[in-house]
JSON list of C-alpha atoms and ligand atoms in Angstrom, two decimals:
[
{"chain": "C", "resi": 1, "resn": "MET", "atom": "CA", "xyz": [-0.03, -0.11, -0.06]},
{"chain": "C", "resi": 2, "resn": "ASN", "atom": "CA", "xyz": [2.96, 2.18, 0.73]},
{"chain": "C", "resi": 3, "resn": "GLU", "atom": "CA", "xyz": [4.50, 1.60, -2.63]},
{"chain": "C", "resi": 4, "resn": "LEU", "atom": "CA", "xyz": [0.99, 2.59, -3.84]},
{"chain": "C", "resi": 5, "resn": "LEU", "atom": "CA", "xyz": [0.58, 5.88, -1.90]},
{"chain": "C", "resi": 6, "resn": "GLY", "atom": "CA", "xyz": [4.01, 6.78, -2.67]},
{"chain": "C", "resi": 7, "resn": "ARG", "atom": "CA", "xyz": [3.33, 6.68, -6.55]},
{"chain": "C", "resi": 8, "resn": "VAL", "atom": "CA", "xyz": [1.62, 10.27, -5.90]},
{"chain": "C", "resi": 9, "resn": "PHE", "atom": "CA", "xyz": [4.78, 12.02, -5.37]},
{"chain": "C", "resi": 10, "resn": "ASN", "atom": "CA", "xyz": [5.88, 10.68, -8.74]},
{"chain": "C", "resi": 11, "resn": "PHE", "atom": "CA", "xyz": [2.52, 11.70, -10.08]},
{"chain": "C", "resi": 12, "resn": "GLU", "atom": "CA", "xyz": [3.07, 15.09, -8.68]},
{"chain": "C", "resi": 13, "resn": "LYS", "atom": "CA", "xyz": [7.09, 15.49, -9.55]},
{"chain": "C", "resi": 14, "resn": "GLN", "atom": "CA", "xyz": [6.88, 13.28, -13.01]},
{"chain": "C", "resi": 15, "resn": "VAL", "atom": "CA", "xyz": [3.65, 12.71, -14.73]},
{"chain": "C", "resi": 16, "resn": "PHE", "atom": "CA", "xyz": [2.02, 15.80, -13.99]},
{"chain": "C", "resi": 17, "resn": "ALA", "atom": "CA", "xyz": [5.42, 17.63, -15.17]},
{"chain": "C", "resi": 18, "resn": "ASN", "atom": "CA", "xyz": [5.54, 15.91, -18.19]},
{"chain": "C", "resi": 19, "resn": "GLU", "atom": "CA", "xyz": [1.58, 16.49, -19.40]},
{"chain": "C", "resi": 20, "resn": "SER", "atom": "CA", "xyz": [1.27, 19.91, -17.91]},
{"chain": "C", "resi": 21, "resn": "ALA", "atom": "CA", "xyz": [0.12, 21.92, -20.85]},
{"chain": "C", "resi": 22, "resn": "LEU", "atom": "CA", "xyz": [-2.15, 19.42, -21.27]},
{"chain": "C", "resi": 23, "resn": "TYR", "atom": "CA", "xyz": [-3.77, 19.61, -17.77]},
{"chain": "C", "resi": 24, "resn": "ASN", "atom": "CA", "xyz": [-3.63, 23.56, -17.77]},
{"chain": "C", "resi": 25, "resn": "SER", "atom": "CA", "xyz": [-5.64, 23.48, -20.89]},
{"chain": "C", "resi": 26, "resn": "LEU", "atom": "CA", "xyz": [-8.12, 21.04, -19.56]},
{"chain": "C", "resi": 27, "resn": "ALA", "atom": "CA", "xyz": [-8.27, 23.39, -16.19]},
{"chain": "C", "resi": 28, "resn": "SER", "atom": "CA", "xyz": [-8.76, 26.68, -18.16]},
{"chain": "C", "resi": 29, "resn": "GLU", "atom": "CA", "xyz": [-11.21, 25.43, -20.75]},
{"chain": "C", "resi": 30, "resn": "GLY", "atom": "CA", "xyz": [-12.93, 22.63, -19.37]},
{"chain": "C", "resi": 31, "resn": "GLN", "atom": "CA", "xyz": [-13.45, 18.86, -20.44]},
{"chain": "C", "resi": 32, "resn": "SER", "atom": "CA", "xyz": [-14.91, 18.11, -23.60]},
{"chain": "C", "resi": 33, "resn": "PRO", "atom": "CA", "xyz": [-15.00, 14.14, -22.99]},
{"chain": "C", "resi": 34, "resn": "LYS", "atom": "CA", "xyz": [-15.25, 11.76, -25.96]},
{"chain": "C", "resi": 35, "resn": "ALA", "atom": "CA", "xyz": [-17.01, 9.22, -24.72]},
{"chain": "C", "resi": 36, "resn": "LEU", "atom": "CA", "xyz": [-19.07, 8.04, -21.40]},
{"chain": "C", "resi": 37, "resn": "MET", "atom": "CA", "xyz": [-17.71, 4.37, -20.39]},
{"chain": "C", "resi": 38, "resn": "ILE", "atom": "CA", "xyz": [-19.79, 2.65, -18.08]},
{"chain": "C", "resi": 39, "resn": "SER", "atom": "CA", "xyz": [-17.67, -0.40, -16.45]},
{"chain": "C", "resi": 40, "resn": "CYS", "atom": "CA", "xyz": [-17.21, -2.59, -13.83]},
{"chain": "C", "resi": 41, "resn": "ALA", "atom": "CA", "xyz": [-14.96, -1.16, -10.37]},
{"chain": "C", "resi": 42, "resn": "ASP", "atom": "CA", "xyz": [-12.74, -4.46, -11.24]},
{"chain": "C", "resi": 43, "resn": "SER", "atom": "CA", "xyz": [-9.31, -3.69, -10.69]},
{"chain": "C", "resi": 44, "resn": "ARG", "atom": "CA", "xyz": [-7.94, -5.55, -13.63]},
{"chain": "C", "resi": 45, "resn": "ILE", "atom": "CA", "xyz": [-10.38, -3.41, -16.23]},
{"chain": "C", "resi": 46, "resn": "VAL", "atom": "CA", "xyz": [-8.93, 0.25, -16.79]},
{"chain": "C", "resi": 47, "resn": "PRO", "atom": "CA", "xyz": [-11.33, 1.99, -19.06]},
{"chain": "C", "resi": 48, "resn": "GLU", "atom": "CA", "xyz": [-8.29, 4.47, -20.10]},
{"chain": "C", "resi": 49, "resn": "HIS", "atom": "CA", "xyz": [-5.76, 1.92, -20.32]},
{"chain": "C", "resi": 50, "resn": "ILE", "atom": "CA", "xyz": [-8.27, -0.21, -23.06]},
{"chain": "C", "resi": 51, "resn": "VAL", "atom": "CA", "xyz": [-9.02, 3.32, -25.20]},
{"chain": "C", "resi": 52, "resn": "GLN", "atom": "CA", "xyz": [-5.51, 4.55, -24.58]},
{"chain": "C", "resi": 53, "resn": "ALA", "atom": "CA", "xyz": [-7.19, 7.56, -23.21]},
{"chain": "C", "resi": 54, "resn": "ARG", "atom": "CA", "xyz": [-5.31, 10.75, -21.99]},
{"chain": "C", "resi": 55, "resn": "PRO", "atom": "CA", "xyz": [-6.93, 12.87, -19.29]},
{"chain": "C", "resi": 56, "resn": "GLY", "atom": "CA", "xyz": [-9.96, 14.73, -20.45]},
{"chain": "C", "resi": 57, "resn": "ASP", "atom": "CA", "xyz": [-10.81, 11.67, -23.43]},
{"chain": "C", "resi": 58, "resn": "LEU", "atom": "CA", "xyz": [-13.41, 9.46, -21.51]},
{"chain": "C", "resi": 59, "resn": "PHE", "atom": "CA", "xyz": [-15.91, 9.96, -19.08]},
{"chain": "C", "resi": 60, "resn": "VAL", "atom": "CA", "xyz": [-15.84, 7.08, -16.48]},
{"chain": "C", "resi": 61, "resn": "CYS", "atom": "CA", "xyz": [-18.54, 5.72, -14.14]},
{"chain": "C", "resi": 62, "resn": "ARG", "atom": "CA", "xyz": [-17.93, 2.30, -12.43]},
{"chain": "C", "resi": 63, "resn": "ASN", "atom": "CA", "xyz": [-19.26, -0.29, -10.48]},
{"chain": "C", "resi": 64, "resn": "ALA", "atom": "CA", "xyz": [-19.76, -3.76, -9.41]},
{"chain": "C", "resi": 65, "resn": "GLY", "atom": "CA", "xyz": [-21.15, -5.25, -12.33]},
{"chain": "C", "resi": 66, "resn": "ASN", "atom": "CA", "xyz": [-21.28, -2.67, -14.90]},
{"chain": "C", "resi": 67, "resn": "ILE", "atom": "CA", "xyz": [-24.91, -1.96, -13.96]},
{"chain": "C", "resi": 68, "resn": "VAL", "atom": "CA", "xyz": [-27.30, 0.97, -15.19]},
{"chain": "C", "resi": 69, "resn": "PRO", "atom": "CA", "xyz": [-30.35, 0.95, -13.04]},
{"chain": "C", "resi": 70, "resn": "PRO", "atom": "CA", "xyz": [-33.61, 1.80, -15.20]},
{"chain": "C", "resi": 71, "resn": "HIS", "atom": "CA", "xyz": [-34.44, 5.39, -14.96]},
{"chain": "C", "resi": 72, "resn": "ALA", "atom": "CA", "xyz": [-37.60, 5.08, -12.79]},
{"chain": "C", "resi": 73, "resn": "THR", "atom": "CA", "xyz": [-36.35, 3.01, -10.08]},
{"chain": "C", "resi": 74, "resn": "GLN", "atom": "CA", "xyz": [-33.32, 4.95, -8.65]},
{"chain": "C", "resi": 75, "resn": "ASN", "atom": "CA", "xyz": [-31.70, 8.50, -8.45]},
{"chain": "C", "resi": 76, "resn": "GLY", "atom": "CA", "xyz": [-28.40, 7.37, -7.62]},
{"chain": "C", "resi": 77, "resn": "GLY", "atom": "CA", "xyz": [-24.74, 7.64, -8.83]},
{"chain": "C", "resi": 78, "resn": "VAL", "atom": "CA", "xyz": [-25.18, 5.92, -12.15]},
{"chain": "C", "resi": 79, "resn": "THR", "atom": "CA", "xyz": [-28.00, 8.09, -13.06]},
{"chain": "C", "resi": 80, "resn": "SER", "atom": "CA", "xyz": [-26.88, 11.08, -12.46]},
{"chain": "C", "resi": 81, "resn": "THR", "atom": "CA", "xyz": [-23.50, 10.54, -14.28]},
{"chain": "C", "resi": 82, "resn": "VAL", "atom": "CA", "xyz": [-25.44, 9.66, -17.47]},
{"chain": "C", "resi": 83, "resn": "GLU", "atom": "CA", "xyz": [-27.77, 12.77, -17.24]},
{"chain": "C", "resi": 84, "resn": "TYR", "atom": "CA", "xyz": [-24.51, 15.11, -16.67]},
{"chain": "C", "resi": 85, "resn": "ALA", "atom": "CA", "xyz": [-22.72, 13.43, -19.46]},
{"chain": "C", "resi": 86, "resn": "VAL", "atom": "CA", "xyz": [-25.31, 13.88, -21.95]},
{"chain": "C", "resi": 87, "resn": "MET", "atom": "CA", "xyz": [-27.05, 17.06, -21.09]},
{"chain": "C", "resi": 88, "resn": "VAL", "atom": "CA", "xyz": [-24.00, 19.28, -19.64]},
{"chain": "C", "resi": 89, "resn": "LEU", "atom": "CA", "xyz": [-21.09, 17.54, -21.86]},
{"chain": "C", "resi": 90, "resn": "GLY", "atom": "CA", "xyz": [-22.87, 16.43, -24.45]},
{"chain": "C", "resi": 91, "resn": "VAL", "atom": "CA", "xyz": [-21.07, 12.91, -24.82]},
{"chain": "C", "resi": 92, "resn": "ARG", "atom": "CA", "xyz": [-22.28, 11.06, -28.16]},
{"chain": "C", "resi": 93, "resn": "ASP", "atom": "CA", "xyz": [-21.65, 7.82, -27.28]},
{"chain": "C", "resi": 94, "resn": "ILE", "atom": "CA", "xyz": [-21.94, 5.65, -24.57]},
{"chain": "C", "resi": 95, "resn": "ILE", "atom": "CA", "xyz": [-20.12, 2.14, -23.77]},
{"chain": "C", "resi": 96, "resn": "VAL", "atom": "CA", "xyz": [-21.43, -0.31, -21.27]},
{"chain": "C", "resi": 97, "resn": "CYS", "atom": "CA", "xyz": [-18.45, -2.67, -20.59]},
{"chain": "C", "resi": 98, "resn": "GLY", "atom": "CA", "xyz": [-18.58, -5.95, -18.95]},
{"chain": "C", "resi": 99, "resn": "HIS", "atom": "CA", "xyz": [-15.49, -8.63, -18.85]},
{"chain": "C", "resi": 100, "resn": "SER", "atom": "CA", "xyz": [-14.30, -12.06, -18.05]},
{"chain": "C", "resi": 101, "resn": "ASP", "atom": "CA", "xyz": [-14.13, -13.63, -14.59]},
{"chain": "C", "resi": 102, "resn": "CYS", "atom": "CA", "xyz": [-16.61, -10.77, -13.32]},
{"chain": "C", "resi": 103, "resn": "GLY", "atom": "CA", "xyz": [-17.37, -11.45, -9.69]},
{"chain": "C", "resi": 104, "resn": "ALA", "atom": "CA", "xyz": [-20.53, -10.01, -9.53]},
{"chain": "C", "resi": 105, "resn": "MET", "atom": "CA", "xyz": [-21.58, -11.89, -12.63]},
{"chain": "C", "resi": 106, "resn": "LYS", "atom": "CA", "xyz": [-20.41, -14.96, -11.06]},
{"chain": "C", "resi": 107, "resn": "ALA", "atom": "CA", "xyz": [-22.38, -14.42, -8.00]},
{"chain": "C", "resi": 108, "resn": "LEU", "atom": "CA", "xyz": [-25.69, -14.41, -10.24]},
{"chain": "C", "resi": 109, "resn": "SER", "atom": "CA", "xyz": [-24.70, -17.55, -12.50]},
{"chain": "C", "resi": 110, "resn": "THR", "atom": "CA", "xyz": [-23.87, -19.44, -9.77]},
{"chain": "C", "resi": 111, "resn": "GLU", "atom": "CA", "xyz": [-27.02, -18.23, -7.65]},
{"chain": "C", "resi": 112, "resn": "ALA", "atom": "CA", "xyz": [-24.59, -17.25, -5.13]},
{"chain": "C", "resi": 113, "resn": "ASP", "atom": "CA", "xyz": [-26.01, -16.69, -1.26]},
{"chain": "C", "resi": 114, "resn": "LEU", "atom": "CA", "xyz": [-26.14, -13.17, -0.71]},
{"chain": "C", "resi": 115, "resn": "THR", "atom": "CA", "xyz": [-27.73, -12.81, 2.65]},
{"chain": "C", "resi": 116, "resn": "SER", "atom": "CA", "xyz": [-24.39, -11.65, 4.07]},
{"chain": "C", "resi": 117, "resn": "MET", "atom": "CA", "xyz": [-24.04, -8.66, 1.58]},
{"chain": "C", "resi": 118, "resn": "PRO", "atom": "CA", "xyz": [-27.36, -6.92, 1.21]},
{"chain": "C", "resi": 119, "resn": "ASN", "atom": "CA", "xyz": [-26.42, -4.05, -0.61]},
{"chain": "C", "resi": 120, "resn": "VAL", "atom": "CA", "xyz": [-24.71, -6.27, -3.34]},
{"chain": "C", "resi": 121, "resn": "ALA", "atom": "CA", "xyz": [-27.76, -8.37, -3.67]},
{"chain": "C", "resi": 122, "resn": "ALA", "atom": "CA", "xyz": [-29.89, -5.20, -3.92]},
{"chain": "C", "resi": 123, "resn": "TRP", "atom": "CA", "xyz": [-27.61, -3.92, -6.65]},
{"chain": "C", "resi": 124, "resn": "LEU", "atom": "CA", "xyz": [-27.67, -7.30, -8.64]},
{"chain": "C", "resi": 125, "resn": "ARG", "atom": "CA", "xyz": [-31.44, -7.14, -9.11]},
{"chain": "C", "resi": 126, "resn": "HIS", "atom": "CA", "xyz": [-31.27, -4.94, -11.78]},
{"chain": "C", "resi": 127, "resn": "SER", "atom": "CA", "xyz": [-29.18, -7.89, -13.41]},
{"chain": "C", "resi": 128, "resn": "ARG", "atom": "CA", "xyz": [-32.30, -10.11, -13.22]},
{"chain": "C", "resi": 129, "resn": "ALA", "atom": "CA", "xyz": [-33.56, -9.93, -16.93]},
{"chain": "C", "resi": 130, "resn": "ALA", "atom": "CA", "xyz": [-29.76, -11.17, -17.87]},
{"chain": "C", "resi": 131, "resn": "GLN", "atom": "CA", "xyz": [-30.06, -14.06, -15.21]},
{"chain": "C", "resi": 132, "resn": "GLN", "atom": "CA", "xyz": [-33.54, -15.07, -16.52]},
{"chain": "C", "resi": 133, "resn": "VAL", "atom": "CA", "xyz": [-32.48, -15.17, -20.42]},
{"chain": "C", "resi": 134, "resn": "CYS", "atom": "CA", "xyz": [-29.37, -16.91, -18.88]},
{"chain": "C", "resi": 135, "resn": "ARG", "atom": "CA", "xyz": [-31.62, -19.45, -17.06]},
{"chain": "C", "resi": 136, "resn": "GLN", "atom": "CA", "xyz": [-34.05, -20.02, -19.67]},
{"chain": "C", "resi": 137, "resn": "SER", "atom": "CA", "xyz": [-32.89, -19.16, -23.10]},
{"chain": "C", "resi": 138, "resn": "TYR", "atom": "CA", "xyz": [-29.58, -21.20, -23.52]},
{"chain": "C", "resi": 139, "resn": "THR", "atom": "CA", "xyz": [-29.10, -25.07, -23.34]},
{"chain": "C", "resi": 140, "resn": "ASP", "atom": "CA", "xyz": [-28.69, -26.93, -19.85]},
{"chain": "C", "resi": 141, "resn": "ASP", "atom": "CA", "xyz": [-25.07, -28.22, -21.28]},
{"chain": "C", "resi": 142, "resn": "LEU", "atom": "CA", "xyz": [-22.88, -25.53, -20.79]},
{"chain": "C", "resi": 143, "resn": "SER", "atom": "CA", "xyz": [-19.51, -25.37, -18.51]},
{"chain": "C", "resi": 144, "resn": "ASP", "atom": "CA", "xyz": [-19.51, -22.97, -15.54]},
{"chain": "C", "resi": 145, "resn": "ALA", "atom": "CA", "xyz": [-17.14, -20.72, -17.66]},
{"chain": "C", "resi": 146, "resn": "GLU", "atom": "CA", "xyz": [-19.27, -20.80, -20.22]},
{"chain": "C", "resi": 147, "resn": "LYS", "atom": "CA", "xyz": [-22.24, -19.93, -18.48]},
{"chain": "C", "resi": 148, "resn": "LEU", "atom": "CA", "xyz": [-20.28, -17.18, -16.82]},
{"chain": "C", "resi": 149, "resn": "ARG", "atom": "CA", "xyz": [-19.24, -15.71, -20.09]},
{"chain": "C", "resi": 150, "resn": "ASN", "atom": "CA", "xyz": [-23.04, -15.97, -21.28]},
{"chain": "C", "resi": 151, "resn": "MET", "atom": "CA", "xyz": [-24.13, -13.73, -18.26]},
{"chain": "C", "resi": 152, "resn": "ALA", "atom": "CA", "xyz": [-21.75, -11.10, -18.57]},
{"chain": "C", "resi": 153, "resn": "LEU", "atom": "CA", "xyz": [-22.38, -10.54, -22.16]},
{"chain": "C", "resi": 154, "resn": "GLU", "atom": "CA", "xyz": [-26.26, -10.50, -21.49]},
{"chain": "C", "resi": 155, "resn": "ASN", "atom": "CA", "xyz": [-25.57, -7.90, -18.36]},
{"chain": "C", "resi": 156, "resn": "VAL", "atom": "CA", "xyz": [-24.17, -5.91, -21.16]},
{"chain": "C", "resi": 157, "resn": "VAL", "atom": "CA", "xyz": [-27.61, -6.10, -23.45]},
{"chain": "C", "resi": 158, "resn": "ALA", "atom": "CA", "xyz": [-30.00, -5.74, -20.20]},
{"chain": "C", "resi": 159, "resn": "GLN", "atom": "CA", "xyz": [-27.70, -2.47, -19.03]},
{"chain": "C", "resi": 160, "resn": "LEU", "atom": "CA", "xyz": [-28.11, -1.16, -22.65]},
{"chain": "C", "resi": 161, "resn": "ALA", "atom": "CA", "xyz": [-31.54, -1.38, -22.70]},
{"chain": "C", "resi": 162, "resn": "HIS", "atom": "CA", "xyz": [-31.71, 0.26, -19.02]},
{"chain": "C", "resi": 163, "resn": "LEU", "atom": "CA", "xyz": [-29.60, 3.27, -20.58]},
{"chain": "C", "resi": 164, "resn": "ARG", "atom": "CA", "xyz": [-32.94, 3.71, -23.00]},
{"chain": "C", "resi": 165, "resn": "THR", "atom": "CA", "xyz": [-35.08, 4.36, -20.13]},
{"chain": "C", "resi": 166, "resn": "HIS", "atom": "CA", "xyz": [-33.13, 7.57, -19.17]},
{"chain": "C", "resi": 167, "resn": "PRO", "atom": "CA", "xyz": [-35.08, 10.44, -20.69]},
{"chain": "C", "resi": 168, "resn": "SER", "atom": "CA", "xyz": [-32.00, 12.21, -21.89]},
{"chain": "C", "resi": 169, "resn": "VAL", "atom": "CA", "xyz": [-30.33, 9.01, -23.52]},
{"chain": "C", "resi": 170, "resn": "ALA", "atom": "CA", "xyz": [-33.88, 8.23, -24.88]},
{"chain": "C", "resi": 171, "resn": "SER", "atom": "CA", "xyz": [-34.13, 11.89, -26.74]},
{"chain": "C", "resi": 172, "resn": "GLY", "atom": "CA", "xyz": [-30.48, 11.80, -27.99]},
{"chain": "C", "resi": 173, "resn": "ILE", "atom": "CA", "xyz": [-30.84, 8.60, -29.70]},
{"chain": "C", "resi": 174, "resn": "ALA", "atom": "CA", "xyz": [-34.23, 10.08, -31.12]},
{"chain": "C", "resi": 175, "resn": "THR", "atom": "CA", "xyz": [-32.65, 12.87, -32.60]},
{"chain": "C", "resi": 176, "resn": "GLY", "atom": "CA", "xyz": [-29.36, 10.77, -33.69]},
{"chain": "C", "resi": 177, "resn": "ASP", "atom": "CA", "xyz": [-27.24, 12.25, -31.25]},
{"chain": "C", "resi": 178, "resn": "ILE", "atom": "CA", "xyz": [-26.46, 9.39, -29.07]},
{"chain": "C", "resi": 179, "resn": "ALA", "atom": "CA", "xyz": [-24.75, 6.05, -30.21]},
{"chain": "C", "resi": 180, "resn": "LEU", "atom": "CA", "xyz": [-24.60, 2.75, -27.68]},
{"chain": "C", "resi": 181, "resn": "HIS", "atom": "CA", "xyz": [-21.86, 0.04, -27.38]},
{"chain": "C", "resi": 182, "resn": "GLY", "atom": "CA", "xyz": [-21.74, -2.71, -25.63]},
{"chain": "C", "resi": 183, "resn": "TRP", "atom": "CA", "xyz": [-18.42, -4.04, -25.04]},
{"chain": "C", "resi": 184, "resn": "TYR", "atom": "CA", "xyz": [-16.47, -7.17, -23.62]},
{"chain": "C", "resi": 185, "resn": "VAL", "atom": "CA", "xyz": [-13.27, -7.14, -21.99]},
{"chain": "C", "resi": 186, "resn": "ASP", "atom": "CA", "xyz": [-11.49, -11.25, -22.06]},
{"chain": "C", "resi": 187, "resn": "ILE", "atom": "CA", "xyz": [-8.75, -10.48, -19.63]},
{"chain": "C", "resi": 188, "resn": "HIS", "atom": "CA", "xyz": [-7.48, -13.78, -20.69]},
{"chain": "C", "resi": 189, "resn": "ALA", "atom": "CA", "xyz": [-6.98, -13.11, -24.11]},
{"chain": "C", "resi": 190, "resn": "GLY", "atom": "CA", "xyz": [-6.65, -9.59, -24.14]},
{"chain": "C", "resi": 191, "resn": "GLN", "atom": "CA", "xyz": [-9.70, -8.83, -26.62]},
{"chain": "C", "resi": 192, "resn": "VAL", "atom": "CA", "xyz": [-12.03, -6.55, -26.65]},
{"chain": "C", "resi": 193, "resn": "LEU", "atom": "CA", "xyz": [-15.64, -7.83, -28.44]},
{"chain": "C", "resi": 194, "resn": "GLY", "atom": "CA", "xyz": [-18.48, -5.72, -29.23]},
{"chain": "C", "resi": 195, "resn": "LEU", "atom": "CA", "xyz": [-22.21, -6.05, -29.44]},
{"chain": "C", "resi": 196, "resn": "ASP", "atom": "CA", "xyz": [-23.40, -5.96, -33.14]},
{"chain": "C", "resi": 197, "resn": "GLY", "atom": "CA", "xyz": [-27.18, -4.74, -32.49]},
{"chain": "C", "resi": 198, "resn": "GLU", "atom": "CA", "xyz": [-28.53, -6.28, -35.83]},
{"chain": "C", "resi": 199, "resn": "THR", "atom": "CA", "xyz": [-27.37, -9.54, -34.93]},
{"chain": "C", "resi": 200, "resn": "GLY", "atom": "CA", "xyz": [-27.26, -9.26, -31.17]},
{"chain": "C", "resi": 201, "resn": "ARG", "atom": "CA", "xyz": [-24.13, -11.01, -31.25]},
{"chain": "C", "resi": 202, "resn": "PHE", "atom": "CA", "xyz": [-20.61, -10.11, -29.65]},
{"chain": "C", "resi": 203, "resn": "LEU", "atom": "CA", "xyz": [-18.04, -9.69, -32.15]},
{"chain": "C", "resi": 204, "resn": "PRO", "atom": "CA", "xyz": [-14.18, -9.40, -32.27]},
{"chain": "C", "resi": 205, "resn": "MET", "atom": "CA", "xyz": [-12.86, -5.97, -32.98]},
{"chain": "C", "resi": 206, "resn": "ARG", "atom": "CA", "xyz": [-10.97, -5.77, -36.38]},
{"chain": "C", "resi": 207, "resn": "GLU", "atom": "CA", "xyz": [-9.10, -3.10, -37.81]},
{"chain": "C", "resi": 208, "resn": "ASP", "atom": "CA", "xyz": [-9.99, -4.22, -40.88]},
{"chain": "C", "resi": 209, "resn": "GLN", "atom": "CA", "xyz": [-13.89, -4.20, -40.29]},
{"chain": "C", "resi": 210, "resn": "PRO", "atom": "CA", "xyz": [-16.26, -1.57, -39.16]},
{"chain": "C", "resi": 211, "resn": "MET", "atom": "CA", "xyz": [-16.74, -1.50, -35.23]},
{"chain": "C", "resi": 212, "resn": "PRO", "atom": "CA", "xyz": [-19.73, -3.54, -33.92]},
{"chain": "C", "resi": 213, "resn": "ILE", "atom": "CA", "xyz": [-22.04, -1.17, -32.48]},
{"chain": "C", "resi": 214, "resn": "ALA", "atom": "CA", "xyz": [-25.21, -1.88, -30.45]},
{"chain": "C", "resi": 215, "resn": "LEU", "atom": "CA", "xyz": [-26.99, 1.18, -31.76]},
{"chain": "C", "resi": 216, "resn": "PRO", "atom": "CA", "xyz": [-25.35, 3.24, -34.48]},
{"chain": "C", "resi": 217, "resn": "HIS", "atom": "CA", "xyz": [-26.09, 6.97, -34.37]},
{"chain": "C", "resi": 218, "resn": "ALA", "atom": "CA", "xyz": [-29.48, 7.53, -36.40]},
{"chain": "C", "resi": 219, "resn": "ARG", "atom": "CA", "xyz": [-32.64, 9.75, -36.33]},
{"chain": "C", "resi": 220, "resn": "ARG", "atom": "CA", "xyz": [-35.52, 7.74, -34.79]},
{"chain": "C", "resi": 221, "resn": "LEU", "atom": "CA", "xyz": [-38.34, 10.04, -34.19]},
{"chain": "C", "resi": 222, "resn": "ALA", "atom": "CA", "xyz": [-41.42, 7.74, -34.05]},
{"chain": "C", "resi": 223, "resn": "GLY", "atom": "CA", "xyz": [-43.74, 10.50, -35.38]},
{"chain": "C", "resi": 224, "resn": "GLU", "atom": "CA", "xyz": [-42.00, 11.16, -38.73]},
{"chain": "C", "resi": 225, "resn": "GLY", "atom": "CA", "xyz": [-43.06, 7.75, -40.33]},
{"chain": "C", "resi": 226, "resn": "GLN", "atom": "CA", "xyz": [-44.95, 7.60, -43.35]},
{"chain": "C", "resi": 227, "resn": "TYR", "atom": "CA", "xyz": [-48.43, 7.72, -41.68]},
{"chain": "C", "resi": 228, "resn": "ALA", "atom": "CA", "xyz": [-50.20, 10.92, -41.96]},
{"chain": "C", "resi": 229, "resn": "ILE", "atom": "CA", "xyz": [-52.94, 12.12, -39.69]},
{"chain": "C", "resi": 230, "resn": "ALA", "atom": "CA", "xyz": [-56.30, 13.03, -41.84]},
{"chain": "C", "resi": 231, "resn": "ALA", "atom": "CA", "xyz": [-56.47, 16.75, -41.55]},
{"chain": "C", "resi": 232, "resn": "GLU", "atom": "CA", "xyz": [-59.52, 18.12, -39.32]},
{"chain": "I", "resi": 1, "resn": "ZN", "atom": "ZN1", "xyz": [-16.67, -7.14, -12.85]}
]
């Protein structure tokens, strides 16, 4: 721990000194991050590391299980962070990032007894839809590792659906200003998979292929369809 704390001095003397121009401009002009990433709190998943972000690049919200509570159920940290990122910072891309070997997903996948952790149990109820998809929609002959992986992938899908219940996000999606991304980081392989919204499947990110996107930027105003209301 002392080693970790000691690095603060190194930040002041070297890291900050080397980046002082960038920090000065961010301090005087404010931030304009390129995306909001909602990821797990797991220490092995470092959002800034994955996208090689510099200070100012990425607005990040981390919690156990990369969960986004549905808008109506909870006024909390994630809800406020999403609202601020969209309404004030004008973020155009929101990424929900799950990962392999996730402790929260393992608890759901194995239906672990969480009576000694009532807050964790309450938090993970936001992943019940994903849990039920895994329970009822996949075959029974899967290994524990496969079940855990499916749980993490379905959880990303479920949390993206919750994101769409947030009024600021729903409005941005309707006008084509916001795109949604679902990612899964395989810690063992060092690989990032992206959810392809058209097929509902996760695909590896390939440099020579278009990035898989859960919900691309596109105008979706229900009232702009072909159907015309007859004049009164
Ligand atoms: Zn995790």
